[in-house]
CSV table of C-alpha atoms in Angstrom, one decimal:
chain,number,residue,atom,x,y,z
A,144,UNK,CA,0.0,0.0,0.0
A,145,UNK,CA,1.4,3.4,-1.0
A,146,UNK,CA,0.8,6.3,1.4
A,147,UNK,CA,1.5,10.0,1.2
A,148,UNK,CA,2.0,12.5,4.0
A,149,UNK,CA,-1.5,13.9,3.4
A,150,UNK,CA,-3.1,10.5,3.7
A,151,UNK,CA,-1.7,9.8,7.2
A,152,UNK,CA,-4.3,10.5,9.8
A,153,UNK,CA,-3.3,12.9,12.6
A,154,UNK,CA,-4.9,13.0,16.0
A,155,UNK,CA,-3.8,16.2,17.7
A,156,UNK,CA,-3.1,16.3,21.5
A,157,UNK,CA,-5.4,18.3,23.7
A,158,UNK,CA,-2.7,19.0,26.2
A,159,UNK,CA,0.6,20.2,24.7
A,160,UNK,CA,3.7,20.0,27.0
A,161,UNK,CA,5.8,22.4,24.9
A,162,UNK,CA,5.2,25.4,27.1
A,163,UNK,CA,6.9,23.6,30.0
A,164,UNK,CA,10.1,23.0,28.1
A,165,UNK,CA,13.2,25.1,28.4
A,166,UNK,CA,14.7,24.8,24.9
A,167,UNK,CA,17.8,26.6,26.0
A,168,UNK,CA,18.6,24.0,28.6
A,169,UNK,CA,18.0,20.6,27.0
A,170,UNK,CA,19.5,17.3,28.2
A,171,UNK,CA,19.8,14.4,25.7
A,172,UNK,CA,16.8,12.3,25.0
A,173,UNK,CA,14.8,12.8,28.2
A,174,UNK,CA,11.9,15.1,27.1
A,175,UNK,CA,9.5,13.8,24.5
A,176,UNK,CA,7.5,15.7,22.0
A,177,UNK,CA,3.7,15.8,21.9
A,178,UNK,CA,3.0,13.1,19.2
A,179,UNK,CA,4.3,9.8,17.9
A,180,UNK,CA,3.8,7.8,14.8
A,181,UNK,CA,2.3,4.3,15.2
A,182,UNK,CA,1.8,1.5,12.7
A,183,UNK,CA,0.7,-2.1,13.4
A,184,UNK,CA,1.5,-5.3,11.5
A,185,UNK,CA,-1.4,-7.7,11.5
A,186,UNK,CA,-2.8,-10.5,9.3
A,187,UNK,CA,0.4,-10.5,7.3
A,188,UNK,CA,0.5,-6.8,6.4
A,189,UNK,CA,1.4,-3.4,7.7
A,190,UNK,CA,-1.7,-1.3,8.4
A,191,UNK,CA,-1.9,2.5,7.7
A,192,UNK,CA,0.4,4.6,9.8
A,193,UNK,CA,-1.1,7.3,12.0
A,194,UNK,CA,0.1,10.2,14.1
A,195,UNK,CA,-1.3,10.1,17.7
A,196,UNK,CA,-0.6,11.9,21.0
A,197,UNK,CA,2.5,10.6,22.8
A,198,UNK,CA,1.2,7.9,25.2
A,199,UNK,CA,2.0,4.7,26.9
A,200,UNK,CA,1.8,1.4,25.0
A,201,UNK,CA,-0.3,-1.4,26.5
A,202,UNK,CA,0.9,-4.9,26.0
A,203,UNK,CA,-0.2,-8.4,27.0
A,204,UNK,CA,2.3,-10.2,29.3
A,205,UNK,CA,2.6,-12.9,26.7
A,206,UNK,CA,3.7,-10.5,24.0
A,207,UNK,CA,6.8,-12.0,22.4
A,208,UNK,CA,8.9,-8.9,22.9
A,209,UNK,CA,9.2,-9.8,26.6
A,210,UNK,CA,10.3,-13.4,25.9
A,211,UNK,CA,12.3,-13.6,22.7
A,212,UNK,CA,13.6,-10.0,22.2
A,213,UNK,CA,12.4,-9.2,18.7
A,214,UNK,CA,13.2,-5.5,18.9
A,215,UNK,CA,15.1,-3.2,16.5
A,216,UNK,CA,15.6,0.5,16.4
A,217,UNK,CA,17.3,3.4,14.6
A,218,UNK,CA,18.7,6.8,15.7
A,219,UNK,CA,18.5,9.9,13.6
A,220,UNK,CA,18.0,13.6,13.9
A,221,UNK,CA,16.0,16.5,12.5
A,222,UNK,CA,17.3,20.1,12.3
A,223,UNK,CA,16.0,23.6,11.7
A,224,UNK,CA,18.0,26.2,9.9
A,225,UNK,CA,17.7,30.0,10.3
A,226,UNK,CA,14.8,30.1,7.8
A,227,UNK,CA,12.8,27.6,9.9
A,228,UNK,CA,13.2,24.9,7.3
A,229,UNK,CA,13.3,21.3,8.6
A,230,UNK,CA,16.1,19.0,7.4
A,231,UNK,CA,17.1,15.4,8.0
A,232,UNK,CA,20.5,13.7,7.4
A,233,UNK,CA,20.6,10.6,5.2
A,234,UNK,CA,17.2,9.3,6.3
A,235,UNK,CA,17.0,6.7,3.5
A,236,UNK,CA,20.1,5.1,5.0
A,237,UNK,CA,18.3,4.8,8.3
A,238,UNK,CA,15.4,3.1,6.6
A,239,UNK,CA,17.6,0.7,4.7
A,240,UNK,CA,19.5,-0.3,7.9
A,241,UNK,CA,16.2,-0.7,9.8
A,242,UNK,CA,15.1,-3.2,7.2
A,243,UNK,CA,18.5,-5.0,7.3
A,244,UNK,CA,18.0,-5.4,11.1
A,245,UNK,CA,14.4,-6.5,10.6
A,246,UNK,CA,15.4,-9.2,8.1
A,247,UNK,CA,18.0,-10.6,10.5
A,248,UNK,CA,15.6,-10.8,13.4
A,249,UNK,CA,12.7,-12.2,11.3
A,250,UNK,CA,10.7,-9.0,11.6
A,251,UNK,CA,8.6,-7.9,8.6
A,252,UNK,CA,10.3,-5.0,6.7
A,253,UNK,CA,8.7,-1.6,6.8
A,254,UNK,CA,7.9,-0.1,3.4
A,255,UNK,CA,10.0,2.9,2.5
A,256,UNK,CA,7.1,5.3,2.0
A,257,UNK,CA,5.6,4.3,5.4
A,258,UNK,CA,8.9,5.2,7.0
A,259,UNK,CA,9.6,8.4,5.0
A,260,UNK,CA,6.0,9.8,4.8
A,261,UNK,CA,5.4,8.9,8.4
A,262,UNK,CA,8.5,10.8,9.4
A,263,UNK,CA,7.5,13.8,7.4
A,264,UNK,CA,3.9,13.8,8.9
A,265,UNK,CA,5.2,13.5,12.4
A,266,UNK,CA,7.8,16.3,11.9
A,267,UNK,CA,5.3,18.6,10.4
A,268,UNK,CA,2.8,18.0,13.3
A,269,UNK,CA,5.5,18.7,15.9
A,270,UNK,CA,7.7,21.2,14.0
A,271,UNK,CA,7.7,23.5,17.0
A,272,UNK,CA,9.5,20.8,19.0
A,273,UNK,CA,12.6,21.0,16.7
A,274,UNK,CA,15.0,23.3,18.7
A,275,UNK,CA,17.1,26.0,17.1
A,276,UNK,CA,19.6,26.8,19.8
A,277,UNK,CA,23.3,26.1,18.8
A,278,UNK,CA,24.1,22.4,18.7
A,279,UNK,CA,20.6,21.3,19.4
A,280,UNK,CA,18.4,19.0,17.3
A,281,UNK,CA,15.4,16.7,17.5
A,282,UNK,CA,16.6,13.2,18.2
A,283,UNK,CA,14.4,10.7,16.4
A,284,UNK,CA,13.9,7.1,17.5
A,285,UNK,CA,12.1,4.7,15.0
A,286,UNK,CA,11.7,1.2,16.4
A,287,UNK,CA,9.8,-2.0,15.7
A,288,UNK,CA,9.0,-4.7,18.3
A,289,UNK,CA,7.0,-7.9,18.5
A,290,UNK,CA,3.4,-7.6,19.9
A,291,UNK,CA,2.1,-11.0,18.9
A,292,UNK,CA,1.3,-13.4,21.7
A,293,UNK,CA,2.7,-16.8,22.8
A,294,UNK,CA,5.3,-18.5,24.9
A,295,UNK,CA,6.4,-20.8,22.0
A,296,UNK,CA,9.9,-19.9,20.7
A,297,UNK,CA,9.0,-18.6,17.2
A,298,UNK,CA,8.7,-15.2,15.4
A,299,UNK,CA,5.6,-13.2,16.4
A,300,UNK,CA,2.7,-12.8,14.0
A,301,UNK,CA,2.1,-9.1,15.0
A,302,UNK,CA,4.4,-6.1,15.4
A,303,UNK,CA,4.3,-2.4,16.1
A,304,UNK,CA,6.4,0.3,14.4
A,305,UNK,CA,6.7,3.5,16.3
A,306,UNK,CA,8.6,6.8,15.8
A,307,UNK,CA,9.1,9.1,18.8
A,308,UNK,CA,11.2,12.3,19.1
A,309,UNK,CA,13.1,14.1,21.9
A,310,UNK,CA,14.4,17.7,21.5
A,311,UNK,CA,18.0,17.5,22.7
A,312,UNK,CA,20.9,19.8,23.3
A,313,UNK,CA,24.5,19.2,22.4
A,314,UNK,CA,25.8,15.7,23.3
A,315,UNK,CA,28.8,16.5,25.5
A,316,UNK,CA,30.4,13.4,27.2
A,317,UNK,CA,33.3,15.2,28.8
A,318,UNK,CA,36.7,13.6,28.8
A,319,UNK,CA,36.4,9.9,27.8
A,320,UNK,CA,38.8,7.2,28.8
A,321,UNK,CA,38.2,3.8,27.4
A,322,UNK,CA,39.2,0.3,28.5
A,323,UNK,CA,40.1,-2.3,25.9
A,324,UNK,CA,37.9,-5.3,26.7
A,325,UNK,CA,39.4,-8.8,26.6
A,326,UNK,CA,36.9,-10.9,28.4
A,327,UNK,CA,33.4,-10.0,27.1
A,328,UNK,CA,32.3,-9.8,23.5
A,329,UNK,CA,29.8,-7.4,21.9
A,330,UNK,CA,29.0,-9.8,19.1
A,331,UNK,CA,30.3,-12.8,17.1
A,332,UNK,CA,30.6,-14.0,13.6
A,333,UNK,CA,27.2,-15.0,12.2
A,334,UNK,CA,25.4,-13.1,15.0
A,335,UNK,CA,23.4,-9.9,15.0
A,336,UNK,CA,26.2,-7.3,15.7
A,337,UNK,CA,25.6,-5.5,12.4
A,338,UNK,CA,21.9,-5.0,13.3
A,339,UNK,CA,20.6,-2.3,15.7
A,340,UNK,CA,18.9,-4.9,17.9
A,341,UNK,CA,18.0,-4.0,21.5
A,342,UNK,CA,19.7,-7.1,22.9
A,343,UNK,CA,23.1,-6.0,21.5
A,344,UNK,CA,23.0,-3.0,23.8
A,345,UNK,CA,21.6,-4.9,26.8
A,346,UNK,CA,24.6,-7.2,26.6
A,347,UNK,CA,27.0,-4.2,26.7
A,348,UNK,CA,25.8,-2.7,30.0
A,349,UNK,CA,27.5,-5.1,32.4
A,350,UNK,CA,31.0,-5.0,30.9
A,351,UNK,CA,30.7,-1.3,30.6
A,352,UNK,CA,29.7,-1.0,34.3
A,353,UNK,CA,32.8,-3.1,35.2
A,354,UNK,CA,35.0,-0.6,33.2
A,355,UNK,CA,33.3,2.3,34.9
A,356,UNK,CA,34.1,0.8,38.3
A,357,UNK,CA,37.8,1.0,37.3
A,358,UNK,CA,37.5,4.7,36.4
A,359,UNK,CA,36.8,4.4,32.6
A,360,UNK,CA,33.8,5.8,30.9
A,361,UNK,CA,33.4,3.2,28.1
A,362,UNK,CA,35.0,0.1,26.6
A,363,UNK,CA,36.6,-0.7,23.3
A,364,UNK,CA,35.4,-4.1,22.1
A,365,UNK,CA,37.9,-6.6,20.6
A,366,UNK,CA,37.1,-9.5,18.2
A,367,UNK,CA,35.5,-12.5,19.8
A,368,UNK,CA,38.1,-15.0,18.5
A,369,UNK,CA,41.6,-13.7,19.1
A,370,UNK,CA,41.1,-10.5,21.1
A,371,UNK,CA,43.9,-9.0,19.0
A,372,UNK,CA,41.8,-6.5,17.0
A,373,UNK,CA,39.7,-3.5,18.1
A,374,UNK,CA,36.1,-3.3,16.8
A,375,UNK,CA,33.8,-0.7,18.3
A,376,UNK,CA,34.0,2.0,21.0
A,377,UNK,CA,31.0,1.3,23.2
A,378,UNK,CA,28.0,1.7,21.0
A,379,UNK,CA,29.9,3.7,18.4
A,380,UNK,CA,32.2,3.0,15.5
A,381,UNK,CA,35.8,3.8,16.3
A,382,UNK,CA,38.4,5.8,14.4
A,383,UNK,CA,42.2,6.0,15.0
A,384,UNK,CA,44.7,8.5,13.7
A,385,UNK,CA,48.2,7.3,13.4
A,386,UNK,CA,50.5,10.1,12.2
A,387,UNK,CA,48.3,11.6,9.4
A,388,UNK,CA,46.4,8.4,8.4
A,389,UNK,CA,42.8,7.9,9.6
A,390,UNK,CA,42.0,4.2,10.3
A,391,UNK,CA,38.7,2.5,11.0
A,392,UNK,CA,37.7,-1.2,11.1
A,393,UNK,CA,35.8,-2.8,8.2
A,394,UNK,CA,32.1,-3.6,8.8
A,395,UNK,CA,31.2,-7.2,9.3
A,396,UNK,CA,28.7,-9.5,11.0
A,397,UNK,CA,30.0,-8.0,14.3
A,398,UNK,CA,30.3,-4.3,13.4
A,399,UNK,CA,27.5,-1.8,12.7
A,400,UNK,CA,27.6,0.0,9.3
A,401,UNK,CA,27.3,3.4,10.9
A,402,UNK,CA,25.9,6.3,8.9
A,403,UNK,CA,28.2,8.8,10.6
A,404,UNK,CA,31.1,6.4,9.9
A,405,UNK,CA,30.3,6.4,6.2
A,406,UNK,CA,30.0,10.2,6.2
A,407,UNK,CA,33.3,10.6,7.9
A,408,UNK,CA,35.1,8.4,5.4
A,409,UNK,CA,33.6,10.4,2.5
A,410,UNK,CA,34.4,13.8,4.0
A,411,UNK,CA,38.0,12.7,4.9
A,412,UNK,CA,38.5,11.7,1.3
A,413,UNK,CA,37.1,15.0,0.2
A,414,UNK,CA,39.6,16.8,2.5
A,415,UNK,CA,42.5,14.8,1.2
A,416,UNK,CA,43.0,12.9,4.4
A,417,UNK,CA,44.6,9.5,3.9
A,418,UNK,CA,42.2,6.8,5.2
A,419,UNK,CA,42.5,3.1,5.6
A,420,UNK,CA,39.7,0.7,6.3
A,421,UNK,CA,41.4,-2.4,7.8
A,422,UNK,CA,41.8,-4.5,10.9
A,423,UNK,CA,43.6,-2.6,13.7
A,424,UNK,CA,45.6,-4.6,16.2
A,425,UNK,CA,45.5,-3.6,19.9
A,426,UNK,CA,49.3,-4.0,19.9
A,427,UNK,CA,49.5,-1.4,17.0
A,428,UNK,CA,47.6,1.0,19.2
A,429,UNK,CA,49.9,0.4,22.1
A,430,UNK,CA,53.0,0.8,20.0
A,431,UNK,CA,51.7,4.0,18.4
A,432,UNK,CA,50.9,5.4,21.8
A,433,UNK,CA,54.4,4.6,23.1
A,434,UNK,CA,56.2,6.1,20.1
A,435,UNK,CA,54.0,9.2,19.9
A,436,UNK,CA,52.5,8.4,16.5
A,437,UNK,CA,49.0,7.9,17.9
A,438,UNK,CA,47.5,11.4,17.5
A,439,UNK,CA,43.7,10.9,17.9
A,440,UNK,CA,41.0,8.3,18.7
A,441,UNK,CA,37.3,9.0,18.5
A,442,UNK,CA,33.9,7.3,18.5
A,443,UNK,CA,31.4,8.1,15.7
A,444,UNK,CA,27.6,7.9,15.9
A,445,UNK,CA,24.4,9.8,15.6
A,446,UNK,CA,24.1,11.2,19.1
A,447,UNK,CA,27.5,12.9,19.5
A,448,UNK,CA,28.5,12.8,15.8
A,449,UNK,CA,32.2,12.5,17.0
A,450,UNK,CA,33.3,11.8,20.6
A,451,UNK,CA,37.0,12.3,21.2
A,452,UNK,CA,38.8,9.7,23.3
A,453,UNK,CA,41.4,11.1,25.7
A,454,UNK,CA,43.1,7.8,26.5
A,455,UNK,CA,42.8,4.1,26.8
A,456,UNK,CA,43.6,1.4,29.3
A,457,UNK,CA,45.1,-2.0,28.4
A,458,UNK,CA,46.3,-4.7,30.8
A,459,UNK,CA,46.7,-2.3,33.8
A,460,UNK,CA,48.5,0.4,31.8
A,461,UNK,CA,47.0,3.7,30.7
A,462,UNK,CA,47.9,5.5,27.5
A,463,UNK,CA,47.0,9.1,27.0
A,464,UNK,CA,46.6,10.9,23.7
A,465,UNK,CA,47.9,14.4,22.8
A,466,UNK,CA,45.8,17.4,23.9
A,467,UNK,CA,45.1,20.6,22.1
A,468,UNK,CA,46.1,19.2,18.7
A,469,UNK,CA,46.3,22.0,16.2
A,470,UNK,CA,45.0,20.2,13.2
A,471,UNK,CA,42.5,17.8,14.8
A,472,UNK,CA,40.8,15.5,12.4
A,473,UNK,CA,37.9,15.0,14.9
A,474,UNK,CA,37.2,18.8,15.0
A,475,UNK,CA,37.5,19.2,11.2
A,476,UNK,CA,35.3,16.3,10.4
A,477,UNK,CA,32.6,17.1,13.0
A,478,UNK,CA,32.4,20.7,11.7
A,479,UNK,CA,32.0,19.5,8.1
A,480,UNK,CA,29.2,17.1,9.0
A,481,UNK,CA,27.3,19.5,11.3
A,482,UNK,CA,27.5,22.3,8.8
A,483,UNK,CA,25.8,20.1,6.3
A,484,UNK,CA,23.2,18.9,8.8
A,485,UNK,CA,22.2,22.5,9.8
A,486,UNK,CA,22.2,23.7,6.2
A,487,UNK,CA,25.2,26.1,6.8
A,488,UNK,CA,27.4,24.6,4.0
A,489,UNK,CA,27.2,23.1,0.6
A,490,UNK,CA,26.0,19.5,0.5
A,491,UNK,CA,28.0,18.2,-2.4
A,492,UNK,CA,27.1,14.6,-1.4
A,493,UNK,CA,23.3,14.9,-1.5
A,494,UNK,CA,22.9,13.8,2.1
A,495,UNK,CA,20.5,16.6,3.3
A,496,UNK,CA,16.8,15.9,3.1
A,497,UNK,CA,14.3,18.7,3.1
A,498,UNK,CA,11.0,18.1,4.9
A,499,UNK,CA,8.2,19.8,2.9
């Protein structure tokens, strides 16, 4: 079934919360806008999406989401420029990745026009919720989960697709030190590491808590087989600068194909920065830190765009990175990406999507 923005029904809330929000003092992802998009999968097909007031979701205790974890999500943002125009950044990539996750978890794929037209209808309904203070944006969370009933271990026969939004300020994480993890694995070959599945993140919390107890803020995951190679930084893709070369790991069954990651590689190429997509040994990091050739490390993801790493721990030793680097790749790349997102610079790559 094809659907256009104008065909999506909109039920407006009678009690807006917007007047209680201080848009100049927003935390990340903790205040939710007035409406949400909902769409149910029943009898083998997705029903028409609709915009309704933000509200709790009621589920039967036997809903399979509670028992077998069929749950996937995406993270994306909407921005407003000085002319009050609404923009998104590479939303079709989010839709494509959501369906890759859906296929891996035996969830029915959501049609592109349901996703895109639903997003547009929701953003138009709650356009006043998109903040315009410097560094702020509307964080958008599309997700799908199993609502079908039954204790038998099999895919559900009913699902719900939801999109919610949270006006959010700049994502500042402060100084981040990471611990290279050698005991626990984020994912394994043949697994669901490449999907944005809720269970991937649940499994990260305990090892991360152990690292935090040691004075680190996050972990760097290593491969599940040899523990010789780094893979991701917490819930983000990881980049390493050795001398003037920017390195990142290749995507695989275990590593998420990050949209920010892909954007960084393209902009680095445009800037003439030498990049290498290859496996990175932990020992290579340690050696580079010791001889001074390790200049930068940073995580890359939707929330922070780029999150610099101040140092890393490995086998009871800490290695700190240079501070106040004059030609920081992290700073350059983040500025290039955010300038495109906020419609402050040319978008030669066609990533910006106008909501109209």
